[in-house]
GROMACS .gro file of C-alpha atoms in nm:
model
  255
    1MET     CA    1  -4.282   3.801  -0.405
    2VAL     CA    2  -4.558   3.554  -0.336
    3VAL     CA    3  -4.627   3.711  -0.001
    4VAL     CA    4  -4.654   4.058  -0.138
    5ILE     CA    5  -4.857   3.958  -0.445
    6PHE     CA    6  -5.121   3.749  -0.259
    7GLY     CA    7  -5.122   3.937   0.061
    8CYS     CA    8  -5.196   4.257  -0.116
    9LEU     CA    9  -5.451   4.053  -0.333
   10GLY     CA   10  -5.645   3.973  -0.027
   11ILE     CA   11  -5.640   4.345   0.084
   12LEU     CA   12  -5.742   4.452  -0.258
   13LEU     CA   13  -6.045   4.203  -0.263
   14ALA     CA   14  -6.153   4.323   0.073
   15LEU     CA   15  -6.154   4.685  -0.019
   16ARG     CA   16  -6.333   4.609  -0.350
   17LEU     CA   17  -6.626   4.484  -0.146
   18VAL     CA   18  -6.664   4.835  -0.021
   19GLU     CA   19  -6.545   5.024  -0.341
   20ARG     CA   20  -6.766   4.853  -0.587
   21PRO     CA   21  -7.113   4.925  -0.417
   22ILE     CA   22  -7.010   5.291  -0.384
   23PHE     CA   23  -6.816   5.366  -0.704
   24GLY     CA   24  -6.947   5.094  -0.946
   25ALA     CA   25  -6.696   5.063  -1.227
   26GLY     CA   26  -6.486   5.342  -1.075
   27ARG     CA   27  -6.181   5.222  -0.875
   28PRO     CA   28  -6.041   5.522  -0.678
   29VAL     CA   29  -5.843   5.309  -0.429
   30THR     CA   30  -5.766   4.955  -0.540
   31PRO     CA   31  -5.541   5.065  -0.832
   32HIS     CA   32  -5.285   5.212  -0.592
   33ILE     CA   33  -5.246   4.870  -0.435
   34THR     CA   34  -5.187   4.713  -0.786
   35ARG     CA   35  -4.914   4.980  -0.854
   36PHE     CA   36  -4.761   4.923  -0.512
   37VAL     CA   37  -4.751   4.539  -0.573
   38CYS     CA   38  -4.589   4.582  -0.916
   39ARG     CA   39  -4.320   4.839  -0.788
   40SER     CA   40  -4.250   4.609  -0.503
   41VAL     CA   41  -4.207   4.303  -0.711
   42LEU     CA   42  -3.965   4.475  -0.943
   43THR     CA   43  -3.767   4.599  -0.643
   44ILE     CA   44  -3.741   4.262  -0.500
   45MET     CA   45  -3.614   4.140  -0.841
   46GLY     CA   46  -3.372   4.411  -0.868
   47LEU     CA   47  -3.511   4.511  -1.213
   48PRO     CA   48  -3.485   4.895  -1.253
   49VAL     CA   49  -3.736   5.074  -1.489
   50GLU     CA   50  -3.637   5.381  -1.675
   51MET     CA   51  -3.908   5.623  -1.800
   52ARG     CA   52  -3.884   5.851  -2.094
   53GLY     CA   53  -4.140   6.089  -2.240
   54GLN     CA   54  -4.457   6.218  -2.087
   55ARG     CA   55  -4.748   5.992  -1.964
   56MET     CA   56  -5.076   6.086  -2.115
   57ARG     CA   57  -5.317   6.306  -1.935
   58GLY     CA   58  -5.687   6.264  -1.933
   59PRO     CA   59  -5.890   5.959  -2.078
   60GLY     CA   60  -5.771   5.743  -2.346
   61ALA     CA   61  -5.595   5.412  -2.432
   62ILE     CA   62  -5.243   5.285  -2.452
   63VAL     CA   63  -5.085   5.041  -2.683
   64ALA     CA   64  -4.739   4.885  -2.641
   65ASN     CA   65  -4.511   4.607  -2.781
   66HIS     CA   66  -4.526   4.285  -2.590
   67THR     CA   67  -4.215   4.099  -2.490
   68SER     CA   68  -4.268   3.914  -2.162
   69TRP     CA   69  -4.492   3.827  -1.875
   70LEU     CA   70  -4.280   4.107  -1.695
   71ASP     CA   71  -4.463   4.368  -1.912
   72ILE     CA   72  -4.763   4.341  -1.676
   73PHE     CA   73  -4.561   4.442  -1.383
   74VAL     CA   74  -4.348   4.708  -1.566
   75LEU     CA   75  -4.641   4.890  -1.729
   76ASN     CA   76  -4.861   4.881  -1.415
   77SER     CA   77  -4.575   5.010  -1.196
   78ARG     CA   78  -4.577   5.361  -1.357
   79LYS     CA   79  -4.948   5.453  -1.399
   80THR     CA   80  -5.309   5.329  -1.342
   81ILE     CA   81  -5.397   5.125  -1.633
   82TYR     CA   82  -5.631   4.824  -1.698
   83PHE     CA   83  -5.515   4.556  -1.942
   84VAL     CA   84  -5.705   4.401  -2.228
   85SER     CA   85  -5.641   4.031  -2.254
   86LYS     CA   86  -5.759   3.726  -2.438
   87ALA     CA   87  -6.029   3.540  -2.251
   88GLU     CA   88  -5.836   3.227  -2.182
   89VAL     CA   89  -5.590   3.400  -1.945
   90ALA     CA   90  -5.883   3.440  -1.707
   91GLY     CA   91  -5.860   3.064  -1.648
   92TRP     CA   92  -5.488   3.047  -1.585
   93PRO     CA   93  -5.405   2.957  -1.219
   94GLY     CA   94  -5.269   3.251  -1.029
   95ILE     CA   95  -5.233   3.489  -1.326
   96GLY     CA   96  -5.611   3.464  -1.400
   97TRP     CA   97  -5.702   3.549  -1.037
   98LEU     CA   98  -5.485   3.849  -1.040
   99ALA     CA   99  -5.594   3.974  -1.384
  100ARG     CA  100  -5.965   3.959  -1.278
  101ALA     CA  101  -5.912   4.123  -0.941
  102THR     CA  102  -5.724   4.416  -1.106
  103GLY     CA  103  -5.992   4.494  -1.358
  104THR     CA  104  -5.860   4.324  -1.663
  105LEU     CA  105  -6.098   4.330  -1.964
  106PHE     CA  106  -6.119   3.989  -2.118
  107ILE     CA  107  -6.206   3.955  -2.483
  108ASN     CA  108  -6.272   3.652  -2.724
  109ARG     CA  109  -6.083   3.700  -3.053
  110ASP     CA  110  -6.401   3.610  -3.246
  111ARG     CA  111  -6.543   3.850  -3.508
  112ARG     CA  112  -6.902   3.738  -3.405
  113GLU     CA  113  -6.838   3.913  -3.073
  114ALA     CA  114  -6.704   4.233  -3.220
  115GLN     CA  115  -7.006   4.436  -3.126
  116ALA     CA  116  -7.002   4.324  -2.760
  117GLN     CA  117  -6.630   4.391  -2.740
  118THR     CA  118  -6.675   4.750  -2.885
  119GLU     CA  119  -6.954   4.813  -2.618
  120ALA     CA  120  -6.722   4.687  -2.343
  121PHE     CA  121  -6.441   4.917  -2.467
  122GLU     CA  122  -6.686   5.206  -2.474
  123ASP     CA  123  -6.818   5.155  -2.134
  124ARG     CA  124  -6.466   5.115  -1.977
  125LEU     CA  125  -6.315   5.420  -2.160
  126LEU     CA  126  -6.605   5.635  -2.083
  127ASN     CA  127  -6.577   5.546  -1.717
  128GLY     CA  128  -6.228   5.704  -1.729
  129HIS     CA  129  -6.040   5.373  -1.742
  130ARG     CA  130  -5.712   5.381  -1.933
  131LEU     CA  131  -5.714   5.052  -2.123
  132LEU     CA  132  -5.379   4.903  -2.247
  133PHE     CA  133  -5.354   4.622  -2.498
  134PHE     CA  134  -5.071   4.469  -2.713
  135PRO     CA  135  -5.172   4.494  -3.075
  136GLU     CA  136  -4.914   4.232  -3.181
  137GLY     CA  137  -5.137   3.962  -3.031
  138THR     CA  138  -4.855   3.774  -2.873
  139SER     CA  139  -4.527   3.819  -2.685
  140THR     CA  140  -4.192   3.819  -2.866
  141ASP     CA  141  -3.829   3.757  -2.819
  142GLY     CA  142  -3.775   4.140  -2.746
  143LEU     CA  143  -3.563   4.202  -3.045
  144ARG     CA  144  -3.838   4.302  -3.286
  145VAL     CA  145  -4.188   4.449  -3.300
  146LEU     CA  146  -4.443   4.242  -3.486
  147PRO     CA  147  -4.711   4.390  -3.722
  148PHE     CA  148  -5.000   4.525  -3.526
  149LYS     CA  149  -5.336   4.360  -3.561
  150THR     CA  150  -5.605   4.615  -3.631
  151THR     CA  151  -5.923   4.436  -3.505
  152LEU     CA  152  -5.938   4.600  -3.164
  153PHE     CA  153  -5.878   4.942  -3.311
  154ALA     CA  154  -6.222   4.938  -3.468
  155ALA     CA  155  -6.376   5.016  -3.121
  156PHE     CA  156  -6.204   5.355  -3.119
  157PHE     CA  157  -6.402   5.462  -3.412
  158SER     CA  158  -6.754   5.406  -3.245
  159GLU     CA  159  -6.983   5.715  -3.233
  160ARG     CA  160  -6.939   5.743  -2.853
  161LEU     CA  161  -6.556   5.744  -2.861
  162HIS     CA  162  -6.438   5.869  -3.199
  163HIS     CA  163  -6.441   6.245  -3.134
  164GLN     CA  164  -6.295   6.245  -2.782
  165LEU     CA  165  -6.037   5.963  -2.767
  166GLN     CA  166  -5.654   5.973  -2.773
  167VAL     CA  167  -5.421   5.678  -2.788
  168GLN     CA  168  -5.064   5.671  -2.659
  169PRO     CA  169  -4.802   5.448  -2.808
  170VAL     CA  170  -4.532   5.310  -2.564
  171SER     CA  171  -4.215   5.133  -2.667
  172VAL     CA  172  -4.101   4.872  -2.399
  173VAL     CA  173  -3.738   4.773  -2.441
  174TYR     CA  174  -3.541   4.515  -2.217
  175HIS     CA  175  -3.165   4.533  -2.185
  176PRO     CA  176  -3.041   4.200  -2.074
  177PRO     CA  177  -2.797   4.141  -1.766
  178ALA     CA  178  -2.427   4.169  -1.852
  179GLY     CA  179  -2.313   3.861  -2.056
  180ALA     CA  180  -2.669   3.737  -2.109
  181HIS     CA  181  -2.837   3.652  -2.442
  182PRO     CA  182  -3.010   3.958  -2.595
  183ARG     CA  183  -3.335   3.761  -2.578
  184PHE     CA  184  -3.301   3.692  -2.211
  185TYR     CA  185  -3.629   3.859  -2.124
  186GLY     CA  186  -3.827   3.734  -2.413
  187TRP     CA  187  -4.114   3.494  -2.391
  188TRP     CA  188  -4.241   3.356  -2.726
  189GLY     CA  189  -4.333   3.058  -2.931
  190GLU     CA  190  -4.374   2.744  -2.738
  191MET     CA  191  -4.176   2.850  -2.428
  192GLU     CA  192  -4.350   2.729  -2.117
  193PHE     CA  193  -4.427   2.993  -1.842
  194GLY     CA  194  -4.275   2.811  -1.546
  195PRO     CA  195  -3.920   2.767  -1.680
  196ALA     CA  196  -3.912   3.117  -1.831
  197LEU     CA  197  -4.034   3.258  -1.483
  198LEU     CA  198  -3.766   3.072  -1.286
  199ARG     CA  199  -3.485   3.146  -1.522
  200ILE     CA  200  -3.545   3.524  -1.480
  201LEU     CA  201  -3.594   3.503  -1.103
  202ALA     CA  202  -3.280   3.291  -1.068
  203GLN     CA  203  -3.080   3.571  -1.226
  204ARG     CA  204  -2.851   3.716  -0.957
  205LYS     CA  205  -2.810   4.073  -1.121
  206GLN     CA  206  -3.083   4.179  -1.344
  207GLY     CA  207  -3.062   4.400  -1.654
  208ARG     CA  208  -3.304   4.699  -1.702
  209VAL     CA  209  -3.609   4.804  -1.881
  210VAL     CA  210  -3.697   5.123  -2.053
  211LEU     CA  211  -4.050   5.267  -2.103
  212ASP     CA  212  -4.053   5.519  -2.387
  213TYR     CA  213  -4.390   5.720  -2.377
  214HIS     CA  214  -4.449   5.868  -2.719
  215PRO     CA  215  -4.690   6.159  -2.782
  216PRO     CA  216  -5.051   6.052  -2.779
  217VAL     CA  217  -5.250   6.079  -3.107
  218ARG     CA  218  -5.612   6.172  -3.155
  219VAL     CA  219  -5.831   5.913  -3.317
  220ASP     CA  220  -6.009   6.196  -3.517
  221ASP     CA  221  -5.689   6.256  -3.709
  222TYR     CA  222  -5.710   5.911  -3.877
  223ALA     CA  223  -5.954   5.782  -4.139
  224ASN     CA  224  -5.991   5.434  -4.013
  225ARG     CA  225  -5.861   5.163  -3.785
  226LYS     CA  226  -5.585   5.040  -4.024
  227SER     CA  227  -5.433   5.397  -4.067
  228LEU     CA  228  -5.446   5.448  -3.692
  229ALA     CA  229  -5.286   5.112  -3.617
  230HIS     CA  230  -5.019   5.171  -3.877
  231ALA     CA  231  -4.922   5.513  -3.732
  232LEU     CA  232  -4.904   5.372  -3.376
  233GLU     CA  233  -4.711   5.065  -3.483
  234THR     CA  234  -4.453   5.299  -3.660
  235ARG     CA  235  -4.397   5.499  -3.349
  236VAL     CA  236  -4.357   5.203  -3.130
  237ARG     CA  237  -4.124   5.033  -3.372
  238GLU     CA  238  -3.908   5.332  -3.429
  239GLY     CA  239  -3.873   5.397  -3.050
  240HIS     CA  240  -3.789   5.032  -2.983
  241ALA     CA  241  -3.521   5.024  -3.249
  242ALA     CA  242  -3.383   5.355  -3.142
  243GLU     CA  243  -3.350   5.239  -2.776
  244LEU     CA  244  -3.244   4.883  -2.850
  245GLY     CA  245  -2.969   4.973  -3.090
  246PRO     CA  246  -2.814   4.752  -3.359
  247VAL     CA  247  -2.887   4.381  -3.319
  248PRO     CA  248  -2.648   4.123  -3.466
  249ALA     CA  249  -2.797   3.955  -3.762
  250GLU     CA  250  -2.756   3.609  -3.625
  251PHE     CA  251  -3.003   3.694  -3.340
  252LEU     CA  252  -3.263   3.812  -3.581
  253GLU     CA  253  -3.270   3.492  -3.794
  254GLY     CA  254  -3.574   3.278  -3.726
  255ARG     CA  255  -3.730   3.274  -3.374
   0.00000   0.00000   0.00000
């Protein structure tokens, strides 16, 4: 996995030296390398990904529930997307380098920077980038969907985006390996990244993950960011619950 990830990162960076002067914000070549890496990593791990529903066509954004660091590989393996992430991720060793190289949009969760964030969203979306973010604001144990935070949805109602943007909700559901705890793939609370990574990689036979793509909605159909966020949260939550099935009460108590 290390050889594939960082070997291809070197190729990506070399190609970006040519791609950027010619295409600017456009990335007609390097996203294919990102998708290849993510699919290869999942194949090496032995973690199958099942897709349901139709992926959105045309420009727009995507929102999904957030369970694990694996979400990055799973979602990137199926389509060309660019993640929106909190600014501190850019400084994480390894992960930060990969995020920057693959075109992640970093934001500070500070209301004073709301205007700058809106402009960054606009520029990327109008350049044809499909931005994906996790409105829960944090990862979970995989057994629930947290309420969506509405702040980032405000950017969708800007004058330049409001009348032409669509947003697709996606439910990401992990099924644990046989005999493993239902929270096996979750990464939440104060869990450290290193042990969580090693625990999953050490698993001899993996479970599976399902991506349920729900029909996209038009921003024009909603009055404000709160109503849009609520509609998307409802679709993600319902899809997640339907795929996951009943969860014993003892697993849902506390975190």
